[in-house]
Short mmCIF file of C-alpha atoms in Angstrom, two decimals:
data_model
loop_
_atom_site.label_atom_id
_atom_site.label_comp_id
_atom_site.label_asym_id
_atom_site.label_seq_id
_atom_site.Cartn_x
_atom_site.Cartn_y
_atom_site.Cartn_z
CA MET P 1 -29.32 -22.77 15.26
CA HIS P 2 -27.72 -24.02 18.42
CA ASP P 3 -25.94 -27.33 18.28
CA ILE P 4 -24.97 -28.29 21.80
CA CYS P 5 -22.00 -30.19 23.19
CA PHE P 6 -23.17 -33.28 25.07
CA PHE P 7 -20.99 -34.89 27.72
CA TYR P 8 -20.38 -38.58 27.65
CA ARG P 9 -23.49 -40.77 28.01
CA ALA P 10 -21.94 -42.89 30.75
CA SER P 11 -22.66 -40.05 33.16
CA LEU P 12 -26.33 -41.05 32.96
CA GLY P 13 -25.77 -44.76 33.36
CA GLY P 14 -25.27 -46.17 29.88
CA PRO P 15 -26.25 -45.85 26.24
CA ASP P 16 -29.97 -45.36 26.83
CA GLU P 17 -31.28 -42.94 24.17
CA ARG P 18 -33.83 -41.40 26.56
CA HIS P 19 -31.05 -40.64 29.04
CA GLU P 20 -28.83 -39.21 26.32
CA GLN P 21 -31.59 -36.94 25.05
CA LYS P 22 -32.44 -35.76 28.55
CA PHE P 23 -28.81 -35.01 29.33
CA ALA P 24 -28.39 -33.27 25.97
CA THR P 25 -31.27 -30.96 26.80
CA LEU P 26 -29.89 -30.18 30.25
CA VAL P 27 -26.43 -29.42 28.90
CA GLY P 28 -27.86 -27.35 26.07
CA ASP P 29 -29.96 -25.25 28.41
CA HIS P 30 -26.97 -24.65 30.68
CA PHE P 31 -24.35 -23.76 28.07
CA GLY P 32 -26.42 -22.27 25.25
CA MET P 33 -23.56 -22.86 22.84
CA SER P 34 -23.55 -22.23 19.09
CA PRO P 35 -21.49 -24.33 16.67
CA THR P 36 -18.90 -21.61 16.13
CA ASN P 37 -18.44 -21.16 19.87
CA ILE P 38 -17.48 -24.82 20.08
CA LEU P 39 -14.84 -24.07 17.47
CA LEU P 40 -13.36 -21.08 19.28
CA THR P 41 -10.87 -23.18 21.16
CA LEU P 42 -8.39 -20.40 21.88
CA SER P 43 -8.30 -18.68 25.23
CA ASP P 44 -8.21 -14.91 25.59
CA GLU P 45 -4.71 -15.30 27.04
CA GLU P 46 -3.44 -17.13 23.93
CA ILE P 47 -4.89 -14.50 21.61
CA GLN P 48 -3.44 -11.68 23.71
CA LEU P 49 0.03 -13.25 23.78
CA ILE P 50 0.07 -13.60 20.00
CA ALA P 51 -1.17 -10.03 19.53
CA GLU P 52 1.55 -8.74 21.84
CA ALA P 53 4.18 -10.78 19.98
CA VAL P 54 3.42 -8.90 16.75
CA GLY P 55 3.13 -5.54 18.53
CA TYR P 56 -0.65 -5.13 18.29
CA ARG P 57 -2.70 -3.69 21.15
CA ASP P 58 -6.46 -4.17 20.98
CA SER P 59 -7.93 -0.95 22.37
CA SER P 60 -11.43 -1.33 20.93
CA ARG P 61 -14.36 -1.88 23.26
CA THR P 62 -17.04 -2.01 20.59
CA PHE P 63 -15.53 -4.69 18.32
CA THR P 64 -12.63 -6.69 19.74
CA LEU P 65 -9.96 -8.86 18.17
CA ARG P 66 -11.75 -12.01 19.36
CA GLU P 67 -14.95 -10.77 17.74
CA LEU P 68 -13.08 -10.20 14.47
CA ILE P 69 -11.84 -13.80 14.60
CA HIS P 70 -15.39 -14.95 15.36
CA PHE P 71 -16.71 -12.83 12.47
CA PHE P 72 -14.33 -14.30 9.90
CA LEU P 73 -14.95 -17.88 11.11
CA LEU P 74 -18.69 -17.32 10.71
CA ALA P 75 -18.16 -15.66 7.33
CA ALA P 76 -16.28 -18.74 6.11
CA MET P 77 -18.64 -21.34 7.55
CA HIS P 78 -21.87 -19.62 6.51
CA GLN P 79 -20.48 -18.19 3.26
CA TRP P 80 -21.35 -14.57 3.88
CA LYS P 81 -21.01 -12.32 0.86
CA SER P 82 -19.52 -9.13 2.34
CA PHE P 83 -18.82 -7.10 5.48
CA ARG P 84 -22.30 -5.59 5.09
CA HIS P 85 -23.91 -9.03 4.91
CA GLY P 86 -22.03 -10.09 8.05
CA ALA P 87 -23.12 -6.97 9.92
CA ASP P 88 -26.75 -7.69 9.02
CA VAL P 89 -26.83 -11.32 10.16
CA GLY P 90 -23.99 -11.41 12.71
CA PRO P 91 -26.20 -10.81 15.79
CA LEU P 92 -28.14 -13.98 14.89
CA TYR P 93 -24.90 -15.92 15.44
CA GLY P 94 -23.85 -14.36 18.72
CA LEU P 95 -21.93 -11.33 17.45
CA PRO P 96 -22.65 -7.86 18.88
CA ARG P 97 -24.52 -5.34 16.74
CA PHE P 98 -22.11 -3.25 14.70
CA HIS P 99 -21.93 -1.19 11.52
CA TYR P 100 -20.24 -2.98 8.63
CA SER P 101 -17.63 -0.20 8.44
CA THR P 102 -16.54 -1.13 11.99
CA VAL P 103 -15.49 -4.66 11.04
CA SER P 104 -14.04 -3.43 7.74
CA LYS P 105 -11.83 -0.97 9.61
CA LYS P 106 -10.86 -3.63 12.16
CA ALA P 107 -9.92 -6.13 9.45
CA LYS P 108 -7.73 -3.49 7.81
CA GLU P 109 -6.10 -2.53 11.12
CA VAL P 110 -5.29 -5.95 12.63
CA PRO P 111 -1.95 -7.35 11.37
CA TYR P 112 -2.71 -10.57 9.51
CA ASP P 113 0.31 -12.17 11.15
CA ILE P 114 -1.93 -12.58 14.21
CA MET P 115 -4.37 -14.79 12.29
CA LYS P 116 -1.48 -16.66 10.70
CA ARG P 117 0.06 -17.40 14.11
CA LEU P 118 -3.31 -18.46 15.49
CA LEU P 119 -3.60 -20.92 12.60
CA ALA P 120 -0.15 -22.34 13.38
CA LEU P 121 -1.09 -22.73 17.06
CA ILE P 122 -4.34 -24.52 16.27
CA ILE P 123 -2.63 -26.80 13.74
CA SER P 124 -0.01 -27.77 16.33
CA LYS P 125 -2.74 -28.68 18.83
CA CYS P 126 -4.88 -30.61 16.38
CA ASN P 127 -1.95 -32.48 14.82
CA ARG P 128 -1.13 -34.04 18.18
CA GLN P 129 -4.46 -35.84 18.20
CA THR P 130 -5.27 -36.34 14.51
CA ARG P 131 -3.00 -38.66 12.56
CA ARG P 132 -3.50 -41.95 10.77
CA SER P 133 -0.96 -44.23 9.18
CA LEU P 134 -0.70 -44.48 5.39
CA ARG P 135 2.01 -47.17 5.67
CA PHE P 136 4.74 -45.07 4.12
CA PRO P 137 8.33 -44.99 5.46
CA LYS P 138 7.83 -41.44 6.76
CA PRO P 139 4.92 -38.99 6.93
CA LEU P 140 4.24 -37.16 3.66
CA ARG P 141 4.35 -33.41 3.16
CA VAL P 142 2.46 -32.54 -0.02
CA VAL P 143 3.30 -29.04 -1.26
CA ASP P 144 1.18 -27.11 -3.75
CA SER P 145 -0.48 -23.71 -4.20
CA THR P 146 -3.84 -22.23 -5.07
CA THR P 147 -4.68 -18.75 -6.37
CA VAL P 148 -7.61 -16.52 -5.45
CA THR P 149 -8.33 -13.83 -8.05
CA VAL P 150 -10.52 -10.72 -8.27
CA GLY P 151 -10.77 -7.71 -10.59
CA LYS P 152 -7.44 -5.89 -10.86
CA ASN P 153 -8.78 -2.69 -9.30
CA ARG P 154 -9.75 -4.51 -6.09
CA LEU P 155 -6.18 -5.43 -5.17
CA PRO P 156 -3.79 -3.00 -6.90
CA TRP P 157 -0.96 -4.30 -4.69
CA ALA P 158 -1.39 -7.85 -6.04
CA PRO P 159 -1.35 -7.74 -9.87
CA TYR P 160 -1.91 -11.06 -11.60
CA HIS P 161 -2.70 -11.55 -15.29
CA GLY P 162 -4.60 -9.22 -17.60
CA GLU P 163 -7.59 -7.70 -15.87
CA ARG P 164 -7.19 -9.81 -12.74
CA ALA P 165 -5.44 -9.31 -9.42
CA GLY P 166 -4.78 -12.21 -7.09
CA VAL P 167 -3.07 -13.74 -4.11
CA LYS P 168 -1.54 -17.18 -3.85
CA LEU P 169 -1.59 -19.55 -0.89
CA HIS P 170 1.30 -22.03 -0.81
CA VAL P 171 0.42 -24.99 1.39
CA ALA P 172 2.27 -27.93 2.92
CA TYR P 173 -0.47 -30.52 3.46
CA SER P 174 -0.46 -33.70 5.54
CA PRO P 175 -2.45 -36.60 4.04
CA GLU P 176 -2.03 -38.47 7.34
CA SER P 177 -3.98 -35.85 9.31
CA SER P 178 -5.98 -34.33 6.42
CA LEU P 179 -4.76 -30.94 7.68
CA PRO P 180 -2.52 -28.21 6.32
CA ALA P 181 0.83 -28.21 8.11
CA ASP P 182 2.01 -24.79 6.97
CA VAL P 183 0.78 -21.92 4.79
CA VAL P 184 2.74 -19.15 3.05
CA GLU P 185 0.96 -16.19 1.44
CA THR P 186 2.21 -14.29 -1.64
CA ILE P 187 0.83 -12.27 -4.52
CA GLY P 188 -0.44 -14.34 -7.43
CA LEU P 189 2.54 -13.73 -9.71
CA ARG P 190 5.04 -15.25 -7.30
CA HIS P 191 6.49 -18.51 -8.66
CA ASP P 192 5.95 -21.69 -6.65
CA GLY P 193 9.54 -22.93 -6.70
CA PRO P 194 11.25 -20.30 -4.50
CA VAL P 195 8.39 -20.31 -1.99
CA GLY P 196 8.64 -24.08 -1.74
CA GLU P 197 11.97 -23.58 0.04
CA GLN P 198 10.02 -22.27 3.04
CA LEU P 199 7.89 -25.43 3.21
CA THR P 200 10.53 -28.15 3.57
CA ASN P 201 10.80 -30.46 6.58
CA PRO P 202 13.55 -33.10 6.98
CA GLN P 203 11.26 -35.23 9.17
CA GLN P 204 8.83 -35.75 6.28
CA VAL P 205 8.86 -36.77 2.62
CA LEU P 206 8.26 -33.81 0.29
CA VAL P 207 5.80 -34.61 -2.49
CA GLU P 208 5.74 -31.94 -5.19
CA ASP P 209 4.72 -31.30 -8.78
CA ARG P 210 6.90 -30.12 -11.69
CA ALA P 211 6.66 -26.46 -10.62
CA TYR P 212 9.08 -27.25 -7.79
CA PHE P 213 11.55 -29.27 -9.88
CA LYS P 214 15.10 -27.91 -10.10
CA ILE P 215 18.22 -30.04 -10.52
CA GLU P 216 20.36 -28.03 -8.10
CA ARG P 217 17.60 -28.28 -5.52
CA LEU P 218 17.56 -32.09 -5.71
CA ASP P 219 21.31 -32.33 -5.15
CA ARG P 220 21.00 -30.00 -2.18
CA PHE P 221 18.14 -32.06 -0.70
CA VAL P 222 20.36 -35.17 -0.80
CA GLU P 223 23.07 -33.32 1.14
CA GLN P 224 20.51 -31.98 3.62
CA HIS P 225 18.88 -35.42 4.10
CA GLN P 226 15.55 -34.04 2.93
CA LEU P 227 13.54 -36.94 1.49
CA PHE P 228 11.49 -36.14 -1.61
CA VAL P 229 9.29 -37.48 -4.40
CA ILE P 230 9.04 -34.81 -7.10
CA ARG P 231 7.64 -35.00 -10.61
CA MET P 232 10.21 -34.27 -13.31
CA LYS P 233 9.78 -31.86 -16.18
CA ASP P 234 9.21 -33.68 -19.47
CA ASN P 235 12.30 -32.31 -21.21
CA ILE P 236 14.86 -33.41 -18.60
CA GLU P 237 17.65 -35.52 -20.08
CA LEU P 238 18.50 -38.77 -18.28
CA HIS P 239 22.23 -39.59 -18.26
CA GLN P 240 23.82 -43.02 -17.67
CA LYS P 241 20.71 -44.91 -16.62
CA LYS P 242 21.15 -48.02 -14.49
CA SER P 243 18.10 -50.20 -13.88
CA LEU P 244 17.27 -51.31 -10.36
CA LYS P 245 16.31 -54.90 -9.62
CA ARG P 246 12.65 -55.37 -8.86
CA LEU P 247 10.03 -58.10 -8.81
CA SER P 248 7.97 -58.15 -11.99
CA SER P 249 4.23 -57.82 -11.58
CA THR P 250 1.53 -57.67 -14.25
CA SER P 251 -0.70 -55.64 -11.94
CA SER P 252 1.89 -52.93 -11.25
CA SER P 253 1.58 -49.49 -12.85
CA VAL P 254 5.37 -49.04 -12.70
CA GLN P 255 6.99 -48.89 -16.15
CA ALA P 256 10.63 -48.32 -15.14
CA ASP P 257 12.83 -47.94 -12.06
CA PHE P 258 16.45 -46.82 -12.41
CA THR P 259 19.15 -44.43 -11.20
CA CYS P 260 20.78 -41.75 -13.33
CA GLN P 261 22.15 -38.25 -13.45
CA LEU P 262 19.71 -35.57 -14.54
CA GLY P 263 20.16 -32.84 -17.13
CA THR P 264 22.46 -31.93 -20.00
CA LYS P 265 26.24 -31.63 -19.85
CA GLN P 266 25.92 -27.90 -19.23
CA CYS P 267 23.56 -28.38 -16.28
CA ARG P 268 23.77 -31.87 -14.84
CA SER P 269 23.14 -33.18 -11.34
CA THR P 270 26.22 -34.04 -9.31
CA LYS P 271 24.31 -36.87 -7.61
CA ARG P 272 22.75 -39.98 -9.07
CA HIS P 273 19.02 -39.91 -8.40
CA ARG P 274 16.38 -42.59 -8.54
CA VAL P 275 13.71 -42.21 -11.22
CA VAL P 276 10.41 -44.10 -11.19
CA ILE P 277 8.11 -44.03 -14.21
CA PHE P 278 4.54 -45.19 -13.67
CA ARG P 279 1.26 -45.02 -15.55
CA ASP P 280 -1.58 -43.09 -13.93
CA ALA P 281 -5.32 -43.82 -14.10
CA ASN P 282 -5.61 -41.77 -17.31
CA GLY P 283 -2.92 -43.78 -19.07
CA ARG P 284 -0.25 -41.08 -18.85
CA ASP P 285 3.34 -41.93 -17.97
CA ILE P 286 4.46 -39.95 -14.90
CA ARG P 287 8.19 -39.53 -14.19
CA VAL P 288 9.16 -38.83 -10.59
CA VAL P 289 12.59 -38.44 -9.02
CA THR P 290 13.35 -39.45 -5.45
CA ASN P 291 16.14 -40.11 -2.97
CA LEU P 292 14.20 -42.94 -1.31
CA PHE P 293 16.13 -46.12 -2.10
CA HIS P 294 14.61 -48.49 0.44
CA ALA P 295 11.01 -48.23 -0.75
CA SER P 296 9.50 -50.17 -3.64
CA ALA P 297 8.79 -48.41 -6.92
CA GLU P 298 5.08 -49.02 -6.29
CA THR P 299 5.34 -47.25 -2.93
CA ILE P 300 7.07 -44.29 -4.62
CA ALA P 301 4.24 -44.12 -7.17
CA ASP P 302 1.64 -44.29 -4.39
CA MET P 303 3.41 -41.48 -2.53
CA TYR P 304 3.28 -39.18 -5.53
CA GLN P 305 -0.37 -39.98 -6.16
CA GLN P 306 -1.16 -38.63 -2.69
CA ARG P 307 -0.87 -35.23 -4.38
CA TRP P 308 -4.58 -35.49 -5.14
CA THR P 309 -5.30 -34.95 -1.43
CA VAL P 310 -4.13 -31.34 -1.49
CA GLU P 311 -6.09 -30.70 -4.69
CA VAL P 312 -9.23 -32.03 -2.99
CA PHE P 313 -8.45 -29.82 0.01
CA PHE P 314 -8.21 -26.69 -2.18
CA ARG P 315 -11.50 -27.50 -3.91
CA TRP P 316 -13.19 -28.06 -0.55
CA MET P 317 -11.92 -24.75 0.82
CA LYS P 318 -13.14 -22.84 -2.22
CA GLN P 319 -16.51 -24.57 -2.41
CA TYR P 320 -17.51 -24.66 1.25
CA LEU P 321 -15.52 -22.00 3.10
CA ASN P 322 -16.10 -18.95 0.94
CA VAL P 323 -12.44 -18.54 -0.04
CA PRO P 324 -13.07 -16.97 -3.49
CA THR P 325 -15.21 -14.15 -1.99
CA LEU P 326 -12.81 -11.53 -0.65
CA PHE P 327 -14.43 -8.81 1.47
CA GLY P 328 -11.59 -6.30 1.86
CA THR P 329 -8.99 -4.74 -0.41
CA THR P 330 -5.93 -4.36 1.86
CA GLU P 331 -3.33 -7.01 2.65
CA ASN P 332 -4.48 -7.29 6.26
CA ALA P 333 -8.16 -7.59 5.36
CA VAL P 334 -7.55 -10.17 2.62
CA TYR P 335 -5.12 -12.39 4.51
CA ASN P 336 -7.04 -12.13 7.79
CA GLN P 337 -10.07 -13.53 5.99
CA LEU P 338 -8.12 -16.28 4.21
CA PHE P 339 -6.21 -17.46 7.28
CA ALA P 340 -9.48 -17.50 9.24
CA ALA P 341 -10.93 -19.80 6.56
CA PHE P 342 -7.97 -22.15 7.10
CA ILE P 343 -8.63 -22.04 10.85
CA ALA P 344 -12.28 -22.93 10.22
CA TYR P 345 -11.27 -25.92 8.11
CA VAL P 346 -8.72 -27.21 10.63
CA LEU P 347 -11.18 -27.00 13.51
CA LEU P 348 -14.01 -28.62 11.56
CA ARG P 349 -11.75 -31.41 10.33
CA TRP P 350 -10.33 -32.01 13.80
CA LEU P 351 -13.82 -32.09 15.33
CA TYR P 352 -15.01 -34.54 12.67
CA ASP P 353 -12.05 -36.91 13.01
CA GLN P 354 -12.13 -36.92 16.80
CA THR P 355 -15.90 -37.40 16.98
CA LYS P 356 -15.85 -40.18 14.36
CA LYS P 357 -13.69 -42.26 16.73
CA GLN P 358 -16.44 -42.14 19.35
CA THR P 359 -19.39 -43.28 17.23
CA ASN P 360 -20.54 -46.22 15.10
CA VAL P 361 -22.80 -44.08 12.89
CA SER P 362 -21.10 -43.33 9.55
CA LEU P 363 -21.06 -39.76 8.22
CA SER P 364 -18.90 -38.20 5.52
CA PHE P 365 -17.01 -35.02 6.35
CA ILE P 366 -19.30 -32.78 4.30
CA SER P 367 -22.42 -34.47 5.72
CA PHE P 368 -21.06 -33.88 9.22
CA VAL P 369 -20.44 -30.19 8.48
CA ARG P 370 -23.91 -29.65 7.02
CA ARG P 371 -25.67 -31.43 9.89
CA PHE P 372 -23.47 -29.74 12.46
CA PHE P 373 -24.49 -26.26 11.35
CA SER P 374 -28.14 -27.13 10.81
CA GLY P 375 -28.40 -28.70 14.28
CA GLN P 376 -29.26 -32.13 12.86
CA LEU P 377 -26.37 -34.33 14.00
CA PRO P 378 -27.39 -37.84 15.12
CA LEU P 379 -27.46 -38.15 18.90
CA ASP P 380 -24.59 -40.64 18.80
CA TRP P 381 -22.43 -38.00 17.10
CA LYS P 382 -23.41 -35.38 19.66
CA SER P 383 -22.30 -37.67 22.47
CA GLY P 384 -19.11 -38.51 20.60
CA MET P 385 -18.40 -34.82 20.11
CA ALA P 386 -18.77 -34.28 23.83
CA ALA P 387 -16.23 -37.00 24.56
CA ALA P 388 -13.79 -35.49 22.05
CA LEU P 389 -14.15 -31.99 23.48
CA PHE P 390 -13.85 -33.27 27.03
CA GLU P 391 -10.62 -35.04 26.06
CA TYR P 392 -9.33 -31.82 24.49
CA ALA P 393 -10.09 -29.91 27.69
CA GLN P 394 -8.21 -32.52 29.73
CA ILE P 395 -5.16 -32.38 27.46
CA TYR P 396 -4.90 -28.60 27.58
CA GLY P 397 -5.91 -28.27 31.20
CA ARG P 398 -8.83 -25.91 30.77
CA ARG P 399 -12.39 -25.68 29.53
CA MET P 400 -13.28 -24.91 25.98
CA TYR P 401 -14.10 -21.29 25.29
CA ASN P 402 -17.59 -20.30 26.44
CA PHE P 403 -18.16 -23.55 28.33
CA GLY P 404 -19.92 -21.80 31.20
#
């Protein structure tokens, strides 16, 4: 069960496997660290400051706020089925013994804004170290949402459709770092468009689907210098088209590139916008509107097609981090669990990306996660993980949580 952090092999005089294994054993015996303890990168002081900022005082001695965070991280990573399930197996993963009603009450009591702020803090730390270039003019900010539904009687405060209740998670996702940049929670019936206003960032290029398209919004983005690539609704009228000069290429998927005003006479854009029409892999023509005039039409098409990254992210979260299985029925319980699942993803992704830089052995992200939690990572990856964690400790001027 224990998967130990191993400090850099140079401390034993080079890349000798016998030395690495010996040092790994020594470090493991000394620290006795489980995988989730490696991921608990927040200090008690950071957690306390955030709790105080939202007006929460943790007075419990039997099941603390940190233990609730630990519980929900474990629940996501090991796909527990309920509070009762977690109470049964929790002690095997380093949690204290407790009755399931204790954690249920705690999850209901703790304001979910604490978990949301912890997520923002962890994202800010991990983003400083995890970023790769996609060769676009500016970093992309892909905005989309996903809905988690249950029976309507489970969440009476979050009606959805028919016999279902649900909550929606609106996410700004960074393809460069493979991490969410921001998350906004709403009930399932809330429309995407208005919430998208909370996820803009003038330092990045917004990439959005048709749900976020609104003519007035595009004009406003131009005035606010917010760059965007947004898919147009199919019924939007194009007024006074003017083609842009471009090099012809038989291999290009681009079908047209022009500027125009958008909409009918009754509701028409005040600005001229650039429209790029390209053919996707399924042979469909996709129309996107943008205010990027110094990028090629092919680059604009490539930017929009980065939308698939957030869709893959949502599928991964639901398949591997237990997102569809909601334990509680209150807002705090539901959102505490969901934001903890986001924290688990961010930490796992950061650990994978940072460790991958230190090793020559190739592993996919999901293979890394499975081996990490089964204690079967290759020795080279264990050493690489140690180097990544040591670097983290140096950057933030302290040891990782539970490092002796």
